[in-house]
Structure formats: structure tokens, C-alpha cells
Coordinates of C-alpha atoms and ligand atoms in Angstrom, one line a residue:
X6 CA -1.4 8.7 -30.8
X7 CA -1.3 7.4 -27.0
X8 CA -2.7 4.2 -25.4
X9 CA -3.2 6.7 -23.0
X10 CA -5.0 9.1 -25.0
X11 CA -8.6 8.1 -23.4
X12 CA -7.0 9.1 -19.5
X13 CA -8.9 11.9 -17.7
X14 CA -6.7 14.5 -15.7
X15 CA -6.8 14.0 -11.9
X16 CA -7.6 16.5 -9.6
X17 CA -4.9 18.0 -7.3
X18 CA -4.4 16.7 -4.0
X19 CA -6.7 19.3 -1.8
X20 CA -3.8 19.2 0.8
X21 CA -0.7 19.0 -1.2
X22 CA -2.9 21.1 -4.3
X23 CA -2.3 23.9 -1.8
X24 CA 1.2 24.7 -2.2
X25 CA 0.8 24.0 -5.9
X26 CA -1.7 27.1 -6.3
X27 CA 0.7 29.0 -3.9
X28 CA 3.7 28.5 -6.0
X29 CA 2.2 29.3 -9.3
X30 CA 1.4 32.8 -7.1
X31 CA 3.5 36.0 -8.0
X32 CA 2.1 38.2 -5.5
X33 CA 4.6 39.2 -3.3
X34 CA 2.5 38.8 -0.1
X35 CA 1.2 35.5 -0.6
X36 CA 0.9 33.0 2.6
X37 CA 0.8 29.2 2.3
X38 CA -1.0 27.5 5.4
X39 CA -1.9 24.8 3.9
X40 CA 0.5 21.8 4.0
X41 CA 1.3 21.1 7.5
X42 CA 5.0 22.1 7.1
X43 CA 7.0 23.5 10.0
X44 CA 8.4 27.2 8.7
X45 CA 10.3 29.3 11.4
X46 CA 9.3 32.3 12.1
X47 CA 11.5 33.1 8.9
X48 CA 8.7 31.9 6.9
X49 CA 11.7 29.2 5.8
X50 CA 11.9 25.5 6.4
X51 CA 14.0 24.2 9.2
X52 CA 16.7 21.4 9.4
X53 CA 17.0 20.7 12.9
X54 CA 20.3 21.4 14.3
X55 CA 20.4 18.0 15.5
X56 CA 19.7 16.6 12.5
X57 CA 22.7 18.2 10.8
X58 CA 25.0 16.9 13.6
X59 CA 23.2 13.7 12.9
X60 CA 23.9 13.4 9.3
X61 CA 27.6 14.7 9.5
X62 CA 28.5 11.8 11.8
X63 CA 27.0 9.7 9.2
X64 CA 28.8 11.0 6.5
X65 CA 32.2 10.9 8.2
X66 CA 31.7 7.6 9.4
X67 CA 34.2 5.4 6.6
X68 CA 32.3 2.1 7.5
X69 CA 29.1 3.6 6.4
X70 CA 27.9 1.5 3.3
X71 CA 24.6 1.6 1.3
X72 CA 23.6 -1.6 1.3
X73 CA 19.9 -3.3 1.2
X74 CA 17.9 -2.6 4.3
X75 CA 16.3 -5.8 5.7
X76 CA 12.7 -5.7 4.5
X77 CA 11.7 -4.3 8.1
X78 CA 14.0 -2.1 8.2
X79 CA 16.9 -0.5 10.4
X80 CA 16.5 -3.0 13.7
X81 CA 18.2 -0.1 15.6
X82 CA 15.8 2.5 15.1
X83 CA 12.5 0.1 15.1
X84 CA 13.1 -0.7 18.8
X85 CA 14.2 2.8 19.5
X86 CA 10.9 4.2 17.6
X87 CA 8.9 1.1 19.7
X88 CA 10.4 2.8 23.2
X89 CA 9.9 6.2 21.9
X90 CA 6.0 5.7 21.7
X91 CA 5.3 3.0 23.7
X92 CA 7.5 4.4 26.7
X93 CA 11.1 2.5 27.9
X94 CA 9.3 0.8 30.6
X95 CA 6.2 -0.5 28.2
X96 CA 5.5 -4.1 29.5
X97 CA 4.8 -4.6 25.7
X98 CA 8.0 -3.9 24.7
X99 CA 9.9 -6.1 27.6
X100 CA 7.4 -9.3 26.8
X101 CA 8.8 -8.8 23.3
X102 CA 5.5 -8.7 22.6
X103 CA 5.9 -5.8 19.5
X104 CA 6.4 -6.4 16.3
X105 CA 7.7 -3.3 14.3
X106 CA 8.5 -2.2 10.9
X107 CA 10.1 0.7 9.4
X108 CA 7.9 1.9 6.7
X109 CA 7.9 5.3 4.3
X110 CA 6.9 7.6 7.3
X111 CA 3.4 7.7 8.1
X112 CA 1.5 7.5 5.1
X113 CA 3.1 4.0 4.5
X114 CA 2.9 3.2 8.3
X115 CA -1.0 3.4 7.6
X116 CA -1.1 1.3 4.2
X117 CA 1.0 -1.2 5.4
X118 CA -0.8 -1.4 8.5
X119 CA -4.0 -1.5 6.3
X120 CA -3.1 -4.0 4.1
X121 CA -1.6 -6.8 6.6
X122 CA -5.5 -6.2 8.1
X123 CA -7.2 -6.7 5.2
X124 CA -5.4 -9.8 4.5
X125 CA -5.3 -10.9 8.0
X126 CA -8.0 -9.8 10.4
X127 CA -11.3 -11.0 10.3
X128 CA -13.0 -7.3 10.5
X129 CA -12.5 -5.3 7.4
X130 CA -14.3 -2.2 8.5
X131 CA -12.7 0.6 9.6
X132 CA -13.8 3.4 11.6
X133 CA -12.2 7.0 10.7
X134 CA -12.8 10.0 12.5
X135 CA -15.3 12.4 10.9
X136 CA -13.6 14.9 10.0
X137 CA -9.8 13.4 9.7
X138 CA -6.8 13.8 7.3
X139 CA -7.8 13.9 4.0
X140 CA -5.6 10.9 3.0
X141 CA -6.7 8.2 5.7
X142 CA -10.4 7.1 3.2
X143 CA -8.3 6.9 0.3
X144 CA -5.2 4.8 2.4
X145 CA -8.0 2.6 3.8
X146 CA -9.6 2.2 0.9
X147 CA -6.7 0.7 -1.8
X148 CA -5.6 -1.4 1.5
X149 CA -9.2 -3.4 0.9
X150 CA -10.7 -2.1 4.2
X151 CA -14.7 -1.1 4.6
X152 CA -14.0 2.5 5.8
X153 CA -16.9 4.0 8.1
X154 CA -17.0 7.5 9.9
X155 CA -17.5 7.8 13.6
X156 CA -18.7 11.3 14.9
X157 CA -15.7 13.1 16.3
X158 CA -15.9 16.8 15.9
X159 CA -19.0 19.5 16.6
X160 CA -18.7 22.4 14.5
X161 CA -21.5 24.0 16.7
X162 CA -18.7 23.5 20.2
X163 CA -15.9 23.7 17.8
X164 CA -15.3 21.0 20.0
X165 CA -15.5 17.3 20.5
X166 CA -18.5 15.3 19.9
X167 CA -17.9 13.1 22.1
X168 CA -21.7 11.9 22.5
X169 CA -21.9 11.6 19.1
X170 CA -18.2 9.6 19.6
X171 CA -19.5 7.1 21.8
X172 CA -22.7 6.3 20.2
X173 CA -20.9 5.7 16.9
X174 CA -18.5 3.3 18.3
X175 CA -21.0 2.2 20.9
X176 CA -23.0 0.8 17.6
X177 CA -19.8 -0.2 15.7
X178 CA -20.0 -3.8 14.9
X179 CA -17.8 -5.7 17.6
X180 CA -14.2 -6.3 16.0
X181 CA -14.2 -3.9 13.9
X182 CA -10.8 -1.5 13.5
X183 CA -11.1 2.0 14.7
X184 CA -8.6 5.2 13.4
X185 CA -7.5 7.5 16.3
X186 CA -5.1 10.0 15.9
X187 CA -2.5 10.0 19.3
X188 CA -2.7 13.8 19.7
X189 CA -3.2 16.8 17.7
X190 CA -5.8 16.0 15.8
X191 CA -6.1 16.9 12.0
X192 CA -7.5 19.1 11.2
X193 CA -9.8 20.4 13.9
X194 CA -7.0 20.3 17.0
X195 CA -9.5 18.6 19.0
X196 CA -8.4 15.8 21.2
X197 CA -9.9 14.1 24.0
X198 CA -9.8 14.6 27.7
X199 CA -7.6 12.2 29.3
X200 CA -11.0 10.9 31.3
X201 CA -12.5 10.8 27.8
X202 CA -9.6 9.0 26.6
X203 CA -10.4 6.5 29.2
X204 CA -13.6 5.8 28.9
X205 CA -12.9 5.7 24.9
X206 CA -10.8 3.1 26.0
X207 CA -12.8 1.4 28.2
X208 CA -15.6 1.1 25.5
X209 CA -13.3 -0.1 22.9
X210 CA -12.1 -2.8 24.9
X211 CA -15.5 -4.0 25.8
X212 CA -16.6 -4.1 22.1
X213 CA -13.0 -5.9 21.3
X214 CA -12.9 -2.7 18.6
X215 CA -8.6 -2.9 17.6
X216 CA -7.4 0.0 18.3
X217 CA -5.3 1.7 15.2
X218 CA -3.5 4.6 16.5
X219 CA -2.2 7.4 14.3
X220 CA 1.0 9.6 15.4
X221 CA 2.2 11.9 12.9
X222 CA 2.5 14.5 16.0
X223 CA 4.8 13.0 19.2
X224 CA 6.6 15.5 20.7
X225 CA 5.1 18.6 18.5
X226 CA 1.3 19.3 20.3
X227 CA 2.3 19.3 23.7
X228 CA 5.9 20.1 23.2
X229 CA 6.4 16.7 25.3
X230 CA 6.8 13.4 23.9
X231 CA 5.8 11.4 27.0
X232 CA 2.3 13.7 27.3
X233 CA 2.0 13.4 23.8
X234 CA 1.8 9.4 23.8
X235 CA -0.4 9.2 26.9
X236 CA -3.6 8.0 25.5
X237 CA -1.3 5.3 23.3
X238 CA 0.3 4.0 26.4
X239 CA -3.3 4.0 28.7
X240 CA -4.4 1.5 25.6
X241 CA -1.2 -0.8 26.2
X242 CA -1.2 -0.6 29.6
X243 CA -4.1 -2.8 29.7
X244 CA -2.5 -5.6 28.1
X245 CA -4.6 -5.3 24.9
X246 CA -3.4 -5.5 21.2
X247 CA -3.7 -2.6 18.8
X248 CA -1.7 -1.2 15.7
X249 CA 0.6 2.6 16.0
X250 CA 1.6 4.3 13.3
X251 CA 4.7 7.0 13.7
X252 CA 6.1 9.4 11.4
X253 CA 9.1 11.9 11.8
X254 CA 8.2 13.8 9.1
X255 CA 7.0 16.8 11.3
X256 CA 8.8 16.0 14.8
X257 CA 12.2 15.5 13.6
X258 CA 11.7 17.3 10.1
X259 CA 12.1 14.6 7.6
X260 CA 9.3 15.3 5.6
X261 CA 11.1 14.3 2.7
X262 CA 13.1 11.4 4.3
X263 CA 10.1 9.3 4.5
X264 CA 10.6 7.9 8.1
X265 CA 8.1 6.0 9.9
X266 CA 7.4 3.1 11.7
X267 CA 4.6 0.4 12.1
X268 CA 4.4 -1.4 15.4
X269 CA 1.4 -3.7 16.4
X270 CA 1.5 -5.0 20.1
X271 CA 0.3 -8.3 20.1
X272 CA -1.0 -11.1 22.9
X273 CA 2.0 -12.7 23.3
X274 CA 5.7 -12.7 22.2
X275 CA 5.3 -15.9 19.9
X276 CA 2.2 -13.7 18.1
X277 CA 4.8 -11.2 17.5
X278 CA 7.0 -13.2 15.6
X279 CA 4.2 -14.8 13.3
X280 CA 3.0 -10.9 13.0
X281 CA 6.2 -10.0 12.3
X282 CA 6.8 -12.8 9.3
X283 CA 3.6 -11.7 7.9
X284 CA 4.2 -8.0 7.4
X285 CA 7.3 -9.0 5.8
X286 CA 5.0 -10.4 2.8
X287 CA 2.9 -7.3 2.7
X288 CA 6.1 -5.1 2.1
X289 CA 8.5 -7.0 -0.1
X290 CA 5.9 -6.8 -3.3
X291 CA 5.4 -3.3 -2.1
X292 CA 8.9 -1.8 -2.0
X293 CA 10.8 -4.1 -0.9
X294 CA 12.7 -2.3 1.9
X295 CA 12.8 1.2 3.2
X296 CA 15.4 3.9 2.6
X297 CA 18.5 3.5 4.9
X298 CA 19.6 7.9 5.2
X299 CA 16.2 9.3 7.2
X300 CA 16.1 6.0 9.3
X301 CA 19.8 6.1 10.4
X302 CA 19.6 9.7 11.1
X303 CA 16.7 9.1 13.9
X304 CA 18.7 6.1 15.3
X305 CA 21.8 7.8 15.6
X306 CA 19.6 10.7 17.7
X307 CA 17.3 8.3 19.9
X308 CA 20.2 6.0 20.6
X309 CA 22.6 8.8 22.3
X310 CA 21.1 10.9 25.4
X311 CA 22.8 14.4 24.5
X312 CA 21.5 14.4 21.3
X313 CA 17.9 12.8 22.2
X314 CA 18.3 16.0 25.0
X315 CA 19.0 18.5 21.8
X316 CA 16.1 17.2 20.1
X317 CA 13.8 17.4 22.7
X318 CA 14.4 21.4 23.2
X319 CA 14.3 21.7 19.5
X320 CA 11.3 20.2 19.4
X321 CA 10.2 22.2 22.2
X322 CA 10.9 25.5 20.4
X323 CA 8.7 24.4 17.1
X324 CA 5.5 23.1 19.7
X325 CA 6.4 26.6 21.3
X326 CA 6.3 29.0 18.0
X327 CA 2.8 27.6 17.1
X328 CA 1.1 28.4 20.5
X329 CA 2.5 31.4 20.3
X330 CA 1.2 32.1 16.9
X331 CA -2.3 30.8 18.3
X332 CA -2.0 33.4 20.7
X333 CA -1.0 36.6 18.4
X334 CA -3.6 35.2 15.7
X335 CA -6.2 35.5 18.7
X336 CA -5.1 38.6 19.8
X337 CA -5.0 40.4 16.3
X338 CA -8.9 39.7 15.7
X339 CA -9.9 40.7 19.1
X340 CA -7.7 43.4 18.7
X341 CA -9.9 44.3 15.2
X342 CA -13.3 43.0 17.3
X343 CA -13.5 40.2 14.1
X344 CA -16.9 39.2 14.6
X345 CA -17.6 35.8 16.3
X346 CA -15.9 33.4 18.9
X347 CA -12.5 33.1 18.2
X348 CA -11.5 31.3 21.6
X349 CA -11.2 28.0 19.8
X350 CA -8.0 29.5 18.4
X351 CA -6.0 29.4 21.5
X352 CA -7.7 26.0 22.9
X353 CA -6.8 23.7 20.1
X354 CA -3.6 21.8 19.8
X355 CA -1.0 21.1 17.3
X356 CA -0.2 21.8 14.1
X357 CA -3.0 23.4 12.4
X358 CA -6.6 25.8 13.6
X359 CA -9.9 24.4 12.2
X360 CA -11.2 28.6 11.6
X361 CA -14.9 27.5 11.1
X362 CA -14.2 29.5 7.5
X363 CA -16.6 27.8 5.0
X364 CA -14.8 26.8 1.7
X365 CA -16.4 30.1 0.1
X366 CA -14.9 32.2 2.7
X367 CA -11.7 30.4 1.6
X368 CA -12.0 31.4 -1.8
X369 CA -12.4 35.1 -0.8
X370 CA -9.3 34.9 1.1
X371 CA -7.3 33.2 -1.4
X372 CA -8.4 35.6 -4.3
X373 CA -8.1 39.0 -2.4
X374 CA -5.9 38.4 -0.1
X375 CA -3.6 35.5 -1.9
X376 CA -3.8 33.3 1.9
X377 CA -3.5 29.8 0.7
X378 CA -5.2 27.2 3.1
X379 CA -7.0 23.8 2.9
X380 CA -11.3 24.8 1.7
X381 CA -12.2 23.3 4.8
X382 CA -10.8 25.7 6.9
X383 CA -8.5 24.3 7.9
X384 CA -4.6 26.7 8.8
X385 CA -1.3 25.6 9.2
X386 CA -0.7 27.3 12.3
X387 CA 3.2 26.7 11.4
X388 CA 2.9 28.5 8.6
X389 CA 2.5 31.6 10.0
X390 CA 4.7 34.6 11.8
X391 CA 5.0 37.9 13.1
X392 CA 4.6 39.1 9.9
X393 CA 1.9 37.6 8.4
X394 CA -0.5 37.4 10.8
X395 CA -1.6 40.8 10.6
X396 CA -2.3 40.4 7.1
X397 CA -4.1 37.2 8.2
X398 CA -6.4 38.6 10.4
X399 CA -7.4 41.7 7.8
X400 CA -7.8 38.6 5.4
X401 CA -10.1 36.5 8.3
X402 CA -11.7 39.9 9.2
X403 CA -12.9 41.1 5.9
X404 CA -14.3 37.1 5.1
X405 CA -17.0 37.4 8.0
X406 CA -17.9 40.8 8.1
Ligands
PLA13 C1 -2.8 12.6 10.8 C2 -1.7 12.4 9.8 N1 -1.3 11.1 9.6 C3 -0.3 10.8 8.6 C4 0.3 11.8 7.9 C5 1.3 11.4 6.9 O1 2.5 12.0 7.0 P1 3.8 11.4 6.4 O2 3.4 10.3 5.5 O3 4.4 12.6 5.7 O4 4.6 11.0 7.6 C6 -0.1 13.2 8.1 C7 0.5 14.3 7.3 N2 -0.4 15.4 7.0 C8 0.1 16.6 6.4 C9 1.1 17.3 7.4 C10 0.8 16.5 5.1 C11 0.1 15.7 4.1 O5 -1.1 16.0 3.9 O6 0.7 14.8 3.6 C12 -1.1 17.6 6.3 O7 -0.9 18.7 5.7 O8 -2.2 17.2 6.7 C13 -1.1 13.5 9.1 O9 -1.5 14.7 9.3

């Protein structure tokens, strides 16, 4: 017998349940666009090459020990990761008025962030894009936030709702946190117009709403890290406080390294430090301190301009296979005169394609034609190639005719 005995099974993770289903798949032309993994065009994972470089310098390097992390982390790559998102002329960052901790890559970016606000801010809602990554309500949630939804995307546009957007927030209780994911929104690909980002902006700040940003994207919608961060830095330019979230799970590909980073820009530089001292009791009960490999590999990257050059055209090629899948995925079902609008193919951005598929359609395409994707829809636009996407669009084609 079990003390256990009485415990229910748990559904599977309807992201990360994906690639379980996949791999338990023998037929040989099977397709996994769920997670939002990078593949190459291969259909394999990639190591960047500056990564590689990266890690052999570390491992050749005789001084290199594995000690104990401070519990915020590798001080090198938390300023580097601050100047990375917040720009290397942020007035934030030279008023020392940051405070940021290296956390387990975005997911615990988000709960760490979550936590110091439920223990420390006097708001405990939260506003969360509706629809947004599957994980943020559950993150939220066990952090001991209120989590609300906010209109955000219009399945009739296929675009933003950003009357719907404004309303929502315009109603929002004053104070209260709001979720917004820096670019590349997931999963529709939907972001705001740069004027819409402004007059988001400008509504927030007249409401005193605190900004949480979300970056699990830099660098990988745009293929530019500085467009990439734009609406983050039009929020700090105006001297306001919010909270950032960064991962380098799908820019650098550390997925598995864990590598992220929680900055909150504060009012002043003595709020920092206070801030600072604070988060530093959220994590030690949590883990402690954060893994020493991923985090030294993005320092020794970001703090040496060849290699921070390398990166960037790396990074450039991955933002550059996507579009270019959008594109051949767009021409393949006009090329078979697939029924509908498909235009929102080639005008969202980032990582994945919100299809419009309903979760039925989903199931048809998984059982007949063994495409594995999220039931919302939603296609990991990475997972995709030369080769598959003819067998994509037969798959898309047959689920609406
Ligand atoms: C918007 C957003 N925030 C945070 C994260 C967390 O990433 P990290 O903890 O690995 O840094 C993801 C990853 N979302 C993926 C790519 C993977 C996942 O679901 O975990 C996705 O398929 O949506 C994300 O899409």
C-alpha cells in the first residue's frame, strides 16, 4: 500500500504534452509544432556556434571553479542582461536605479517576479492577456496574485483588439499589475503598433497600472534586439517603475540551461537596493541560487563585442528561417486555393502562427496526418521546413475543406 494511493493522475502539460504525444508516434512522417523549439531547417535542434565557442573557453579556462552562485546570481551577466534589454544608454541603468536577479530562465523570472509582488505590492491583481502562454495563470496563481484577463486578441481580425485592450485596462482597478509580452506574442503573433504601444503606455501610466513585461523573444521576432525591446524601453524612458522578465532559452538556445533574468526598475537608486534585499528572501527558500554553466556562457558572449557580433547574425539566421517558413507555408495553401484568408500567416511575428484551426480541426490533423501542434491552434513556425510544409498544407487543406 501507498500514502499516495488516493492521488489522481495529472493531466499533461497542453504545451509540453505535445512533444510527449509526438514521441510516443512511430509514423515516419510525423511533425511536432508544438513546443516553441528552434529546429533548423534539418528538423534538428541547434547549438549555436557561438555558444560552443562560449563553453570551450569555459571549459579550458583552469581557474574555473563550481562554486555557490550568490543568491542573485552571476553579477556579470545581470548587468549585461540589464543593458541588453533596457539599452546601454538606459537612464535606469546609469541612476543604478535596477535591481536584477538571475533566475531559472523565464518561467522563474515570472514566479519570482510574482511572488516578491504578492508579498510586497499593495495590488494583488494581475492582468494577463487573453489569450497568452498557457503557463502565465498557473505562474500567477501559486505566486498569490488575483489573475484577470484583459482583451488582447480578435479572432474575427486575427488581429489585435485593441478597443477591447484599452477598455479592459481603461476599467482595471488603478494599481493594479498588468502582463505584456515585449514582442512576439504567444501564441497569436500579434503585437502592438508602436503608436499603440504608446498610447498603451500612456494609459498605463495614468491609471499607475505596473507594468510587468514578458521577454522570452529579444532578438528572435524582429531579428533585432534593439527593435525588439522598443516598447520596453518607451515604458523606461518615462522615468516610471515596472518589472522585465528575460529568458535565453529561445534567443541564445539554452532551453535547457535555464537562464533568465528578473530586473525591476525602480524610483530611485536607494529603492533598488531595498528591492534588491528583498528578492533575495523570495529566492533563497526557493532555490537558493541559480545554476552557474548557462549564465556564464551568456556573460562570456555579451561581455566581448566579436562574439555579441556572432550572436547577433546567428540570431538573425533563426528570426530569418521562420519568416521564411511563414512565407512558403502561405504560398503552399494559395498555391492549393485552401479555403479562407490565410494573410495572417505572413503578418504575424515570432515564433509561432495562431492558424484559426479549432481544437477539432487539430485532432483531424494529428490523427490523419500525425502534425502535432498546441488544440488552440496554435504552430511552431520553427518547427517546420522545406520538407514538411507541403505535407502541412495537405494536412491544413484537407481540415477546412
Ligand atoms: C511568453 C513566454 N514566457 C515565458 C516562457 C518561458 O520560457 P523559459 O522558462 O523556458 O525561459 C515562454 C516559453 N514558451 C514555450 C516556448 C515553451 C513552454 O511552453 O515552456 C512555448 O512553447 O510556449 C513563453 O512563450
Amino acid at each position: 500500500s501507498s500514502v499516495f494511493a488516493g492521488l489522481a493522475q495529472a493531466p499533461e502539460d497542453p504545451i509540453l504534452g505535445v512533444t510527449v504525444a509526438y514521441n510516443k508516434d512511430p509514423s515516419p512522417v510525423k511533425v511536432n509544432l508544438g513546443v516553441g523549439a528552434y529546429r533548423t531547417e534539418e528538423g534538428k535542434p541547434l547549438v549555436l556556434n557561438v555558444v560552443r565557442r562560449a563553453e570551450q573557453m569555459l571549459i579550458n579556462n583552469p581557474s574555473r571553479v563550481k562554486e555557490y552562485l550568490p543568491i542573485t546570481g552571476l553579477a556579470d551577466f545581470n548587468k549585461l542582461s540589464a543593458k541588453l534589454i533596457f539599452g546601454a544608454d538606459s537612464p535606469a541603468i546609469q541612476e543604478n536605479r535596477v535591481a536584477t536577479v538571475q533566475c531559472l530562465s523565464g518561467t522563474g523570472s515570472l514566479r519570482v517576479g510574482g511572488e516578491f509582488l504578492a508579498r510586497h505590492y499593495h495590488e494583488r491583481t494581475i492582468y494577463i492577456p487573453q489569450p497568452t502562454w498557457g503557463n502565465h495563470p498557473k505562474v500567477f496563481t501559486l505566486a498569490g496574485l488575483t489573475v484577470r484577463s484583459y482583451r488582447y486578441y480578435d479572432p474575427a481580425t486575427r488581429g489585435l483588439d485593441f478597443q477591447g485592450l484599452l477598455e479592459d485596462l481603461g476599467s482595471a482597478p488603478s494599481g493594479a499589475i498588468v502582463l505584456l509580452h515585449a514582442c512576439a506574442h504567444n501564441p497569436t503573433g500579434v503585437d502592438p503598433t508602436l503608436d499603440q504601444w504608446e498610447q498603451i503606455r500612456q494609459l498605463m501610466r495614468s491609471k499607475a497600472l505596473l507594468p510587468f513585461f514578458d521577454s522570452a523573444y529579444q532578438g528572435f521576432a524582429s531579428g533585432s534586439l534593439d527593435q525588439d525591446a522598443q516598447s520596453v524601453r518607451m515604458f523606461v524612458a518615462d522615468g516610471g517603475e515596472l518589472l522585465m522578465a528575460q529568458s535565453y532559452a529561445k534567443n541564445m538556445g539554452l532551453y535547457g540551461e535555464r537562464v533568465g533574468a528578473l530586473s525591476i526598475v525602480c524610483g530611485s537608486a536607494d529603492v533598488a537596493v531595498r528591492v534588491e534585499s528583498q528578492l533575495k528572501l523570495v529566492i533563497r527558500p526557493m532555490y537558493s541560487n541559480p545554476p552557474i554553466h548557462g549564465a556564464s556562457i551568456v556573460a562570456t558572449i555579451l561581455k566581448d563585442s566579436a562574439m555579441f557580433n556572432e550572436w547577433t547574425v546567428e540570431l538573425k539566421g533563426m528570426a530569418d528561417r521562420i519568416i521564411s517558413m511563414r512565407q512558403q507555408l502561405f504560398d503552399a495553401l494559395k498555391t492549393r486555393e485552401t479555403p479562407g484568408d490565410w494573410s495572417h500567416i505572413i503578418k504575424q511575428i515570432g515564433m509561432f502562427t495562431f492558424t484559426g484551426l479549432n481544437s477539432d480541426q487539430v485532432a483531424f490533423m494529428r490523427q490523419e496526418y500525425h502534425i502535432y501542434m498546441t488544440s488552440d491552434g496554435r504552430i511552431s513556425m520553427a518547427g517546420l521546413s522545406g520538407r514538411t510544409i507541403p505535407h502541412l498544407a495537405d494536412a491544413i487543406h484537407a481540415a477546412v475543406t
